[in-house]
Short mmCIF file of C-alpha atoms in Angstrom, two decimals:
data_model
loop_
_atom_site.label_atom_id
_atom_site.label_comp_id
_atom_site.label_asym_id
_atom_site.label_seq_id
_atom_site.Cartn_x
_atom_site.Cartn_y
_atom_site.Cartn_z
CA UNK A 1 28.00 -14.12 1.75
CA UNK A 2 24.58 -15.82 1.43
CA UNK A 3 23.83 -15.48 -2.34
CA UNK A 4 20.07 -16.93 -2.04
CA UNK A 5 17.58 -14.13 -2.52
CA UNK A 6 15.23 -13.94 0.66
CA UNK A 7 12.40 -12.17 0.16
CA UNK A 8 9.13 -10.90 2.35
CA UNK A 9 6.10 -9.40 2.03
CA UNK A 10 3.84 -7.36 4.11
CA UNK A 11 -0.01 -7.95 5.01
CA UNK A 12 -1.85 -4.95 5.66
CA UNK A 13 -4.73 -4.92 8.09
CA UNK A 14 -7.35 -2.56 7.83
CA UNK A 15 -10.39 -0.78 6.50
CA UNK A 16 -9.08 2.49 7.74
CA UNK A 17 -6.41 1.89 4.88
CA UNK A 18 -8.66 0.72 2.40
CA UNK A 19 -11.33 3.87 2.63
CA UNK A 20 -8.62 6.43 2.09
CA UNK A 21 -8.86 7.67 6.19
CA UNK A 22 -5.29 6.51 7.03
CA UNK A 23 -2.26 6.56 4.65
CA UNK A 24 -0.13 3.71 5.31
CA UNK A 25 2.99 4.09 5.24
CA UNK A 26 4.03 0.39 7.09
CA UNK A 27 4.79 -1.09 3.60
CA UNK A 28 7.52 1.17 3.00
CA UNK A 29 8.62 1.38 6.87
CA UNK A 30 9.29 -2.33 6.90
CA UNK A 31 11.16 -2.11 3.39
CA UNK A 32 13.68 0.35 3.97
CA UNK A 33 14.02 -1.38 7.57
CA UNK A 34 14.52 -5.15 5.68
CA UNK A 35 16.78 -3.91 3.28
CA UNK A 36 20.05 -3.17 5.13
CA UNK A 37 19.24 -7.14 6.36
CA UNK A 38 19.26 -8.44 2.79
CA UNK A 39 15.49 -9.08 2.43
CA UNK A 40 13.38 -7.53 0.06
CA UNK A 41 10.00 -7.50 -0.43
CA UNK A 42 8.21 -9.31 -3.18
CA UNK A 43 4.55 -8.21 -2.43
CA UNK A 44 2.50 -6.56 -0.64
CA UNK A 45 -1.24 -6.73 0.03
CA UNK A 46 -4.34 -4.69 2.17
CA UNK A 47 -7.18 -6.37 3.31
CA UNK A 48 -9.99 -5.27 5.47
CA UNK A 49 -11.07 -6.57 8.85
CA UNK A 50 -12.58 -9.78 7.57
CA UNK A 51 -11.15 -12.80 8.98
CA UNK A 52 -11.73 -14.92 5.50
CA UNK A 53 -10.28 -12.41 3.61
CA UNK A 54 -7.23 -11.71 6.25
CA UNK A 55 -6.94 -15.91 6.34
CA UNK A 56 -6.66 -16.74 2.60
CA UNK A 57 -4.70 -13.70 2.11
CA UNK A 58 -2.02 -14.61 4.85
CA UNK A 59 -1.89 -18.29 3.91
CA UNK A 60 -1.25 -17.38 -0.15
CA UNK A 61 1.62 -15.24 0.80
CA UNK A 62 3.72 -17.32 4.16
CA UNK A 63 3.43 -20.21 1.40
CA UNK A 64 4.99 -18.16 -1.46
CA UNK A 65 7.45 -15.74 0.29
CA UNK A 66 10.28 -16.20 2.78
CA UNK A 67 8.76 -13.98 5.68
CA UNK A 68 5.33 -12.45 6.06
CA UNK A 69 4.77 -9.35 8.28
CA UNK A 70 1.51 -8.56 8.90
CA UNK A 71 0.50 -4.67 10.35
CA UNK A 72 -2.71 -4.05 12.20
CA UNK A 73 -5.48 -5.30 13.89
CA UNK A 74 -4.48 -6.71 17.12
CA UNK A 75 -5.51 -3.48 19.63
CA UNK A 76 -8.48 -3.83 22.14
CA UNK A 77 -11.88 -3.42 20.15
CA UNK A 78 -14.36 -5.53 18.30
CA UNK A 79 -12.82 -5.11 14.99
CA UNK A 80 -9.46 -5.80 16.08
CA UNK A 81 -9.60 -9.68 14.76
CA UNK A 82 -5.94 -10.53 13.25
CA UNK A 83 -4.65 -12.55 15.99
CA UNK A 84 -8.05 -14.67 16.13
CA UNK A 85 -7.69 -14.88 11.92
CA UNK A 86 -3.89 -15.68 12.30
CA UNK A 87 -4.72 -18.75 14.64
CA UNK A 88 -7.34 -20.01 12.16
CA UNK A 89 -4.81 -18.99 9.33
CA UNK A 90 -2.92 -21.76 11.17
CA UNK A 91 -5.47 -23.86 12.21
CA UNK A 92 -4.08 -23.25 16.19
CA UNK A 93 -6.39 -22.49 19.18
CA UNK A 94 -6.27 -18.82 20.72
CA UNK A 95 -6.86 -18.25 23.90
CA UNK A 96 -5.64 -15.33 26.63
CA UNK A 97 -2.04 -16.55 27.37
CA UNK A 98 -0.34 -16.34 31.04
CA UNK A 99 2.69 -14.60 29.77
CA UNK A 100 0.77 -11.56 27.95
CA UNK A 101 -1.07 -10.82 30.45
CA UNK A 102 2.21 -10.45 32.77
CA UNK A 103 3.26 -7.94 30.16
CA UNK A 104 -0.07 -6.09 30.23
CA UNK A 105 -0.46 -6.26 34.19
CA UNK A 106 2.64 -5.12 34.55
CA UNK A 107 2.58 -2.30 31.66
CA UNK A 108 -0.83 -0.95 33.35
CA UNK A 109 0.20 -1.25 36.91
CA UNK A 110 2.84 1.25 35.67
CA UNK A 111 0.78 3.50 34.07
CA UNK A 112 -1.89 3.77 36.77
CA UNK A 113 -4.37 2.14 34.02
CA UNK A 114 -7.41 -0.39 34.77
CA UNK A 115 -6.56 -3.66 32.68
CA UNK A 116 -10.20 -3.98 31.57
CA UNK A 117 -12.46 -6.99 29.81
CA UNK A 118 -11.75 -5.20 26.90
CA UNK A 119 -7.94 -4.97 27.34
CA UNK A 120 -7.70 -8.83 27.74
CA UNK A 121 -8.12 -9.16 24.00
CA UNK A 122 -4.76 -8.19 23.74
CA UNK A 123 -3.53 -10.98 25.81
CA UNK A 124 -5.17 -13.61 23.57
CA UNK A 125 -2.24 -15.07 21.78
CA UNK A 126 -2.02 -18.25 19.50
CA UNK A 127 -1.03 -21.15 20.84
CA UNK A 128 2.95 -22.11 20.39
CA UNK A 129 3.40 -18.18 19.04
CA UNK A 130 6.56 -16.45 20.05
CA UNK A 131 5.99 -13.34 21.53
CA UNK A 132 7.21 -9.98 20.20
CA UNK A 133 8.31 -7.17 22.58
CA UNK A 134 6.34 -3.73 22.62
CA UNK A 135 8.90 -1.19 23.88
CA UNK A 136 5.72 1.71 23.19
CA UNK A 137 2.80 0.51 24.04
CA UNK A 138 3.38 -3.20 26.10
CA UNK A 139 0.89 -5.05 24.65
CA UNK A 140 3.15 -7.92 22.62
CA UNK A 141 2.92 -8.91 19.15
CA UNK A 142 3.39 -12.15 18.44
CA UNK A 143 5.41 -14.89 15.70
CA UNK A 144 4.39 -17.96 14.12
CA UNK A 145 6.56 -19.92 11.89
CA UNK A 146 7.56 -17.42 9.32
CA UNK A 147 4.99 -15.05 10.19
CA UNK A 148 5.69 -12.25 12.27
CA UNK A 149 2.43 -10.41 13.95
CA UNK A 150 2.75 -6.08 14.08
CA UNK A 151 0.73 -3.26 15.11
CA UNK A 152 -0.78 -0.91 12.95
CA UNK A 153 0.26 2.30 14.13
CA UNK A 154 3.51 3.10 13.06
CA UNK A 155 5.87 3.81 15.84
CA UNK A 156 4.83 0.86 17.53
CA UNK A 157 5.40 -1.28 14.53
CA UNK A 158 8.99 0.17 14.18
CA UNK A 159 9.53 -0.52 17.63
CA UNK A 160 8.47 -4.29 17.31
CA UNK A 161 10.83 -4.88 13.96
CA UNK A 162 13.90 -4.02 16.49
CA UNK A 163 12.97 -6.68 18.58
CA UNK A 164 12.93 -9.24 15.66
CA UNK A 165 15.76 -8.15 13.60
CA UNK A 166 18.00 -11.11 15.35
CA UNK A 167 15.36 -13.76 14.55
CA UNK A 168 15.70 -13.03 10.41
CA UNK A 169 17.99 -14.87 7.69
CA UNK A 170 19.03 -12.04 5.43
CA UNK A 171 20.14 -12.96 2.04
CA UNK A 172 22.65 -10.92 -0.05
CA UNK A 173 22.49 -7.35 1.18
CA UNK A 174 21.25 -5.38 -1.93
CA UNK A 175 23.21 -1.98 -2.24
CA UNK A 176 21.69 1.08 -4.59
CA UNK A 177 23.21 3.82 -6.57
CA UNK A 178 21.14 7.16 -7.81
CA UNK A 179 21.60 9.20 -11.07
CA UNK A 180 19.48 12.39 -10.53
CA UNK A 181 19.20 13.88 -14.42
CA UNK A 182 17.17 17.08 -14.64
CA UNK A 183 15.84 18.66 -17.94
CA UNK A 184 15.52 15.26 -19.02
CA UNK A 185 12.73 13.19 -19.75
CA UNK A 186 12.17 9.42 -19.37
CA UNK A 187 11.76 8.57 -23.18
CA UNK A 188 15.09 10.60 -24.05
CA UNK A 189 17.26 7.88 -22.16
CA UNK A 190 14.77 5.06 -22.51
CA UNK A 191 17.19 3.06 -24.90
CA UNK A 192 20.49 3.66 -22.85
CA UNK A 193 18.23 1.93 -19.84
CA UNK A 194 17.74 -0.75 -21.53
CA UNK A 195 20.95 -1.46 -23.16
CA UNK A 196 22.46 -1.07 -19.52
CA UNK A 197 19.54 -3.67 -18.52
CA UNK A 198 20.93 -6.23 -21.10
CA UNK A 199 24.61 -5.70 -20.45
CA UNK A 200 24.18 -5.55 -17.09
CA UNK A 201 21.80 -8.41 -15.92
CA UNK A 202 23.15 -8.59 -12.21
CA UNK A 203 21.74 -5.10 -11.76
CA UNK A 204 18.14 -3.98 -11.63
CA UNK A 205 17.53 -0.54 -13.07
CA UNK A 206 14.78 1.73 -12.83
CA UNK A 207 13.60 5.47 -13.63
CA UNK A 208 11.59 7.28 -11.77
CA UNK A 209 10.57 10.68 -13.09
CA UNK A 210 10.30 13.64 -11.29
CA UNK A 211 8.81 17.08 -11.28
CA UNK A 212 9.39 19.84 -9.49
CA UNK A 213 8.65 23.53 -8.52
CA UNK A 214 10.57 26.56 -8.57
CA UNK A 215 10.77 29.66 -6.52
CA UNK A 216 8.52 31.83 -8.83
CA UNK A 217 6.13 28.98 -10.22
CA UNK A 218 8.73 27.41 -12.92
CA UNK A 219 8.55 23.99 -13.47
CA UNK A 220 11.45 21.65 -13.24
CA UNK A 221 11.39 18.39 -14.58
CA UNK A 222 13.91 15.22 -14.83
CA UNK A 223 14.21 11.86 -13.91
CA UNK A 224 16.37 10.12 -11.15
CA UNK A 225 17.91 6.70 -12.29
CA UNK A 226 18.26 4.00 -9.68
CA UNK A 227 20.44 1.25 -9.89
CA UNK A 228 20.44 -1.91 -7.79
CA UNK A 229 22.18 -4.95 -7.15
CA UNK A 230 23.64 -7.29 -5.02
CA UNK A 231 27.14 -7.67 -6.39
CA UNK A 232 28.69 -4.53 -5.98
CA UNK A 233 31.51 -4.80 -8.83
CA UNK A 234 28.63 -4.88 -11.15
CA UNK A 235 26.40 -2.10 -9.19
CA UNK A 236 29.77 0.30 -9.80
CA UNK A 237 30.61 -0.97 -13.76
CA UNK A 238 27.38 0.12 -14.22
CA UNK A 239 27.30 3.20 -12.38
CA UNK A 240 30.37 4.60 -13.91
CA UNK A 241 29.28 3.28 -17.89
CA UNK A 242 25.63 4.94 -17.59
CA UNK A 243 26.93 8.17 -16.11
CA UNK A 244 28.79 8.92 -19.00
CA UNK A 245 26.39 7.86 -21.41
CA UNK A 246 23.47 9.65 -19.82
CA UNK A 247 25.87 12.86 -19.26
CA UNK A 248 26.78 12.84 -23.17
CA UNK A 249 22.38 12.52 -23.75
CA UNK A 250 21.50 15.60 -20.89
CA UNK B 1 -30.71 4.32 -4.08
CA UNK B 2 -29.06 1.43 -5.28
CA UNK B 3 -28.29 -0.59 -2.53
CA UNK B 4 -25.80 -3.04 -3.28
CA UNK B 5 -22.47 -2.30 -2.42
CA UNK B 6 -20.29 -1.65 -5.39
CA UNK B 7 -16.45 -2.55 -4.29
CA UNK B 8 -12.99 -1.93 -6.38
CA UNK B 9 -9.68 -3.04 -6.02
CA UNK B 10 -5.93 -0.93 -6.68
CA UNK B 11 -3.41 -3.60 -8.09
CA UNK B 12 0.24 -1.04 -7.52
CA UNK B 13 2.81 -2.29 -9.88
CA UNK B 14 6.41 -1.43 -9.12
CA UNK B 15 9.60 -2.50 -7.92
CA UNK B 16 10.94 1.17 -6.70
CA UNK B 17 7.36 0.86 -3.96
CA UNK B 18 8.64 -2.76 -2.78
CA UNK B 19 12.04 -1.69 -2.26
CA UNK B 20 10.90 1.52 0.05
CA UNK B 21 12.10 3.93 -2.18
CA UNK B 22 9.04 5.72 -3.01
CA UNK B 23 6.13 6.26 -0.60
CA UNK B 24 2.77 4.88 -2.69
CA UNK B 25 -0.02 7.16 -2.19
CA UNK B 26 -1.94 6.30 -5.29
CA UNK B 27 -4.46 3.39 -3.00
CA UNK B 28 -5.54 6.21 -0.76
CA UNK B 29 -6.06 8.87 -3.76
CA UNK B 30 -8.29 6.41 -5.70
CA UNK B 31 -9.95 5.57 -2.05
CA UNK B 32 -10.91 8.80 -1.98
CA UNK B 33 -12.09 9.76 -5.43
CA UNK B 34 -13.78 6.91 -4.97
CA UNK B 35 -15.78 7.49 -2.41
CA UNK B 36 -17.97 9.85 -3.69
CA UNK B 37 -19.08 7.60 -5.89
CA UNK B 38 -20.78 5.11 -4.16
CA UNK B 39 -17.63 2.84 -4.48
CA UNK B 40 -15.17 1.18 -1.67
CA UNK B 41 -11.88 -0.56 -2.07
CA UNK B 42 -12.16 -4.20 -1.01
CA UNK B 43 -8.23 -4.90 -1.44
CA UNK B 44 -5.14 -3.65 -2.40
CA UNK B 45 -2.06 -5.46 -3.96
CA UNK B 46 1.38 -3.89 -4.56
CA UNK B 47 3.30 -6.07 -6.98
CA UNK B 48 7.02 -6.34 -8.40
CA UNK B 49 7.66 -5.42 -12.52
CA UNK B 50 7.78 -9.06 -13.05
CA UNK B 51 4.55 -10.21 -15.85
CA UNK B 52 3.73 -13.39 -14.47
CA UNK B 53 3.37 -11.75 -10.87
CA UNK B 54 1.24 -9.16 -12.55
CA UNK B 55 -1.08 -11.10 -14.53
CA UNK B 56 -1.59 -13.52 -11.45
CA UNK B 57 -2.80 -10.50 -9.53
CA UNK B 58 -4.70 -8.84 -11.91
CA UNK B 59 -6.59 -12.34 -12.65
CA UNK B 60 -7.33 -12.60 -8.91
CA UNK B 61 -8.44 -9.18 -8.64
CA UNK B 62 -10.95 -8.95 -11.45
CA UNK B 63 -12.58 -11.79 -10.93
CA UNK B 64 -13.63 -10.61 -7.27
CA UNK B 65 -14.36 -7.11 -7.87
CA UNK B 66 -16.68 -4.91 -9.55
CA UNK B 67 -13.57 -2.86 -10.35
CA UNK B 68 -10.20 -3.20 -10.45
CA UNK B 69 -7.23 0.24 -11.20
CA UNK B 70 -3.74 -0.43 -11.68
CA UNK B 71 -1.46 1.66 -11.05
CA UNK B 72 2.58 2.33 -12.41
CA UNK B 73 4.42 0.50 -15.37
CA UNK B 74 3.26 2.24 -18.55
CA UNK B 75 6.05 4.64 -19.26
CA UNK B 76 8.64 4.39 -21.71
CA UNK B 77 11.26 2.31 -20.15
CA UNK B 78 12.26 -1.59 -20.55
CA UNK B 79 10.23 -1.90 -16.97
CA UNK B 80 7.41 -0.72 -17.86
CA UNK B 81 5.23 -3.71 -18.65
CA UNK B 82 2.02 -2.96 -17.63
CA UNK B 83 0.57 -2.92 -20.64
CA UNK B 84 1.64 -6.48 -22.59
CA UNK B 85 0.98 -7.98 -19.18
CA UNK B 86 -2.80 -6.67 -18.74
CA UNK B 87 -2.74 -8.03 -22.62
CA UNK B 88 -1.44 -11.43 -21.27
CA UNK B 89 -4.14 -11.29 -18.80
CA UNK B 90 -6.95 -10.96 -21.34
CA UNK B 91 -5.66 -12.87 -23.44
CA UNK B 92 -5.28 -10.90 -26.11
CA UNK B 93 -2.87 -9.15 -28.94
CA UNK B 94 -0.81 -5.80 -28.68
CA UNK B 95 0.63 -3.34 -30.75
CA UNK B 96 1.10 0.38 -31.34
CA UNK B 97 -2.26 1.61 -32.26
CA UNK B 98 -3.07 4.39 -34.45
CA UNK B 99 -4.87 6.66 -32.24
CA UNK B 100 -2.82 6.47 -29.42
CA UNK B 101 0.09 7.45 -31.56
CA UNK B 102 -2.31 10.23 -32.61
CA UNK B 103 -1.95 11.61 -29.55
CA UNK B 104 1.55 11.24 -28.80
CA UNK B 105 2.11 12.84 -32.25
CA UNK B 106 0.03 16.25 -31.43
CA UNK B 107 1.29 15.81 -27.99
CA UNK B 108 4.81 16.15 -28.70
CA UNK B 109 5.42 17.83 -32.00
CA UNK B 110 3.58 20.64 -29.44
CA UNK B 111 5.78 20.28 -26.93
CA UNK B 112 8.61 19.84 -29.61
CA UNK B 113 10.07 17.02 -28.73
CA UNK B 114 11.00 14.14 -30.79
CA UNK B 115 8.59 11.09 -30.66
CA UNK B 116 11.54 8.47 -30.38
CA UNK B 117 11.50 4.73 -30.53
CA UNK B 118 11.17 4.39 -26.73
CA UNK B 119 8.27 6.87 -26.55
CA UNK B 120 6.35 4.73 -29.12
CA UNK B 121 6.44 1.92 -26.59
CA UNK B 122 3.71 3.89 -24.75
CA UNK B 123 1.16 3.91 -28.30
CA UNK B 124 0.82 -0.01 -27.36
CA UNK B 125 -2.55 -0.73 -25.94
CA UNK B 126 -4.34 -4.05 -26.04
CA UNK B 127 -6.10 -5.12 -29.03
CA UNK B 128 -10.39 -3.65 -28.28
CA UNK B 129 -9.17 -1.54 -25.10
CA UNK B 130 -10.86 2.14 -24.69
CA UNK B 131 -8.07 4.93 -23.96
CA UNK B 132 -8.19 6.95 -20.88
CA UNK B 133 -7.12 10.69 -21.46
CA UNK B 134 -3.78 11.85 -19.79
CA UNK B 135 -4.22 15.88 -19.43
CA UNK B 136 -1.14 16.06 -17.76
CA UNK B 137 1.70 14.30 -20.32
CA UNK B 138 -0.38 13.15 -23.41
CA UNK B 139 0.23 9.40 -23.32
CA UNK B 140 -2.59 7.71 -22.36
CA UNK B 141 -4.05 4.73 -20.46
CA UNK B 142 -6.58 2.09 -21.26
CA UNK B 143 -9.51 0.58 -19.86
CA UNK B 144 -10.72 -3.39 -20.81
CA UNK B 145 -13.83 -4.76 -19.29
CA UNK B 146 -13.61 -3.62 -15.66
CA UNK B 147 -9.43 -2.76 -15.08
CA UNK B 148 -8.58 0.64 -15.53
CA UNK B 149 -4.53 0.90 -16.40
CA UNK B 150 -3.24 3.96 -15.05
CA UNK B 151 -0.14 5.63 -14.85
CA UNK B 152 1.82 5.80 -11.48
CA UNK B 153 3.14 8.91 -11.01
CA UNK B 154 0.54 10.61 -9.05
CA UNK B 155 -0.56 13.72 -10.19
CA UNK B 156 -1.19 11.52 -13.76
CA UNK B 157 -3.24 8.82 -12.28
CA UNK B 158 -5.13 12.07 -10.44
CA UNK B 159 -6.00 13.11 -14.15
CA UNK B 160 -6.67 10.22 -15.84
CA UNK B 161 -9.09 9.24 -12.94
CA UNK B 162 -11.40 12.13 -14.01
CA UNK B 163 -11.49 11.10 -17.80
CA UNK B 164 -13.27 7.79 -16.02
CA UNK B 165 -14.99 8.56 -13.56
CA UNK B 166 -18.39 8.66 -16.19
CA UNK B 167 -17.73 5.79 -16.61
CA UNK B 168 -18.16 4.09 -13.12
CA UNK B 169 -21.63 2.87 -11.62
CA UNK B 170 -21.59 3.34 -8.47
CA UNK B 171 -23.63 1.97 -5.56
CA UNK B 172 -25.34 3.69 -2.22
CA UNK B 173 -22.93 6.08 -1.36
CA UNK B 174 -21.68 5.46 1.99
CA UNK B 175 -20.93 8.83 4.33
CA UNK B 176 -19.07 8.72 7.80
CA UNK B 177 -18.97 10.85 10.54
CA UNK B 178 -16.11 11.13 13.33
CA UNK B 179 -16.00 11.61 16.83
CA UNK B 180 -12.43 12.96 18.63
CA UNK B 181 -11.67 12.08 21.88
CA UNK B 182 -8.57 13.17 24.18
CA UNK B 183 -7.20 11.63 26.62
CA UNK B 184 -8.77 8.05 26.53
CA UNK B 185 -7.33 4.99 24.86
CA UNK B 186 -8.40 2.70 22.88
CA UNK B 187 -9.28 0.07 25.58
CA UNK B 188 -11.50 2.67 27.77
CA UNK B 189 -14.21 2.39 24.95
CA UNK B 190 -13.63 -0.75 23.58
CA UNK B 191 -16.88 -2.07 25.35
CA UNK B 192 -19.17 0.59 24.42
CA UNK B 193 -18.15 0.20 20.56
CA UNK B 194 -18.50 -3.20 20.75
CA UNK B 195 -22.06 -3.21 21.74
CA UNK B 196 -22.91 -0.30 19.27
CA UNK B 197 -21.58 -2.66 16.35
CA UNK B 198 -24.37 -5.19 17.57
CA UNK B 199 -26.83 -2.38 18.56
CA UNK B 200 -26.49 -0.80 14.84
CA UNK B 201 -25.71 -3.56 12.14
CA UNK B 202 -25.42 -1.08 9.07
CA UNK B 203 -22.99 0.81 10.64
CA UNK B 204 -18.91 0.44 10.81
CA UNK B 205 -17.29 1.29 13.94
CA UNK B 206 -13.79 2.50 13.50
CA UNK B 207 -11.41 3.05 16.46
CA UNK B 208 -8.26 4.60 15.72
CA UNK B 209 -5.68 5.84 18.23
CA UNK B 210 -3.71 8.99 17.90
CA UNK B 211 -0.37 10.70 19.41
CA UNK B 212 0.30 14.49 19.41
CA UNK B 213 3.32 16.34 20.78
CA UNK B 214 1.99 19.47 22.08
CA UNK B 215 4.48 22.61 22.13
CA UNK B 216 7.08 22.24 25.04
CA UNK B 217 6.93 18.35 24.28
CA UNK B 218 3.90 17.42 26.47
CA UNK B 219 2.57 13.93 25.09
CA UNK B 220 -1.78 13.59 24.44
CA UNK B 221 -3.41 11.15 23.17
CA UNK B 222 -6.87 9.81 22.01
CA UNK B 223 -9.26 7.94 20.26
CA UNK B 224 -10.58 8.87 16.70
CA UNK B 225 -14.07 7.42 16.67
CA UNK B 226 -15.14 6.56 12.52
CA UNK B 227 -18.63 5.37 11.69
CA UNK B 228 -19.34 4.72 8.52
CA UNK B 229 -22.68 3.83 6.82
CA UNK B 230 -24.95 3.90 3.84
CA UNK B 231 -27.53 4.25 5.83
CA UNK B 232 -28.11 8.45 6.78
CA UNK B 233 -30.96 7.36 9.48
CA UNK B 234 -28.60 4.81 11.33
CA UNK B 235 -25.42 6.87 11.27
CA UNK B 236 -26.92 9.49 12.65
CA UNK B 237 -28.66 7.66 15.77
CA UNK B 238 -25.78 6.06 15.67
CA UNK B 239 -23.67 8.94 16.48
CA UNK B 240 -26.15 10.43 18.65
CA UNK B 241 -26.34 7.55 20.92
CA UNK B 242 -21.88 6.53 20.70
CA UNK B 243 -21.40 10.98 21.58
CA UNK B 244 -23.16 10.86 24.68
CA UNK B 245 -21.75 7.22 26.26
CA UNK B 246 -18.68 8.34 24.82
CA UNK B 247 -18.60 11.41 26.61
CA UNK B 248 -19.98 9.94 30.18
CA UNK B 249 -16.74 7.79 29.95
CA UNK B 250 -14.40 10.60 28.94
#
């Protein structure tokens, strides 16, 4: 087992995200889909459609962090402009690549649908970029280095990680266990966290209150403990030393 | 009218939104309360409970923007940090202060619970900060120069938001208006929205496509159509002008 901690993080694309219009929910998506690989993310970021903004952003985090995926911008219109920022990201020349366009030819011939001026754009494709398979849509995504180049809309970004699962390093697969306490509040078992965080430094822990409503307006409250580590000896220790001591507090 | 565009940032601190575990919604709530205002998010950053991460971001953040809100990390657990890392940031002292204890005294000896060790953790604000009410659990956040600390649970950063929102100068506020259309994709219009974003500079033009499953599992699909200005004159000719080409090629 790989020990070394490999870790991503994901660039968001998109004013649509940043006005409040579209809830993103990629961030998470490509989180719980890393995870069972043994790569977690370290940070994430949104930026709008402004290639400065999409270029220094992109080049601070593939410098700091393992693997950067990236989620939106690369459809058919005007402000679709990540794959031209991702070129100049890495200073590489973009152009409308032969083997894209056999993907979109054949994806529209298909589908009885006119491949357009506008529909080029999404053949335009970094030089030396790997391309990444669309099973929902057709037109590709695309990797550079340790960047890896996704659609915004969710389905099709799920469907693009599948094709690239193969081509990550995981580290250490990180394994979780929940506590759900109810009638309990966070500052009641705030010291017994963070004993267990000192006796335990192989495992992360973290509480995460919760409310909740009743049948008949009553509110319930509590708070579910998480615990989470990579060595699974300690992940258990821990498990089995908190429940009692947060049973004994509840 | 004030015309120059006011912009904000949301810095998300939190390990348990990295991992996937919980869904952030907290950049698209202040998005939208935001709105109104006259103010737009420029960015978005979602960083792990680790202070040197935190204070990197936050330093980034409000030097660029007129605003900045964080959001998560000031509860009463070891991983909340929030607070001594916005400190960090500024560059200055913290301690429990006597009128945020204030209100976790009333707060609790009405709620009758005890005001424990942990719990006092959340009476430490940054030496000169300005509190920002919590009407939902009593324990407050803080505002220093232009970041607003918040708390992360939702329906509390909701709350606290109001408390602040007097305290906000906003710029033009900017209104949108959408146009829905079935049955076209994305690269059928691509042309015509290009040339409207040359033919009418002060206005954004969104494109964003959409799936529905129809009862008995028929697929449609379509184009929402967002424009976006400050500008009531332009968005409207705008709109006037995109409805009718838009519906010629529908």
């Amino acid at each position: 087992m790989d020990e070394r901690p490999v870790k991503a993080a994901v660039l968001v694309i998109g004013d649509e995200i940043l006005s409040g219009r579209t809830q993103d929910v990629n961030i998470r998506q490509i989180a719980e889909f890393l995870g069972p690989l043994g790569i977690t993310l370290g940070e994430a970021r949104v930026v709008s459609d402004v290639q400065a903004d999409i270029v220094a952003a992109l080049n601070a985090l593939r410098a700091r962090w393992d693997y950067v995926f990236t989620t939106g911008g690369i459809g058919p219109t005007h402000d679709d402009i990540t794959a031209d920022a991702v070129a100049a990201a890495f200073g590489r020349s973009i152009d409308v690549r032969e083997d894209a366009l056999a993907i979109l030819r054949e994806w529209y011939a298909k589908s009885g649908t006119e491949l357009t001026q506008a529909r080029l754009r999404m053949a335009r494709i970094p030089e030396g970029a790997v391309l990444i398979d669309n099973p929902v849509t057709g037109a590709p995504g695309f990797q550079i280095e340790n960047v890896f180049v996704l659609a915004g809309v969710p389905k099709i970004a799920r469907g693009m990680l599948e094709d690239i699962a193969h081509r990550l390093e995981g580290g250490a697969v990180t394994r979780s266990l929940s506590i759900r306490l109810e009638g309990v509040r966070e500052g009641d078992i705030a010291e017994i966290l963070g004993q267990a965080a000192k006796d335990f430094p192989a495992v992360s822990t973290g509480s995460y209150p919760w409310f909740q409503e009743r049948e008949g307006g009553e509110l319930s409250r509590g708070v579910a403990v998480v615990l989470r580590s990579a060595d699974d000896d300690a992940l258990e220790k821990a498990g089995q030393v908190l429940k009692m001591q947060l049973a004994a507090q509840s």
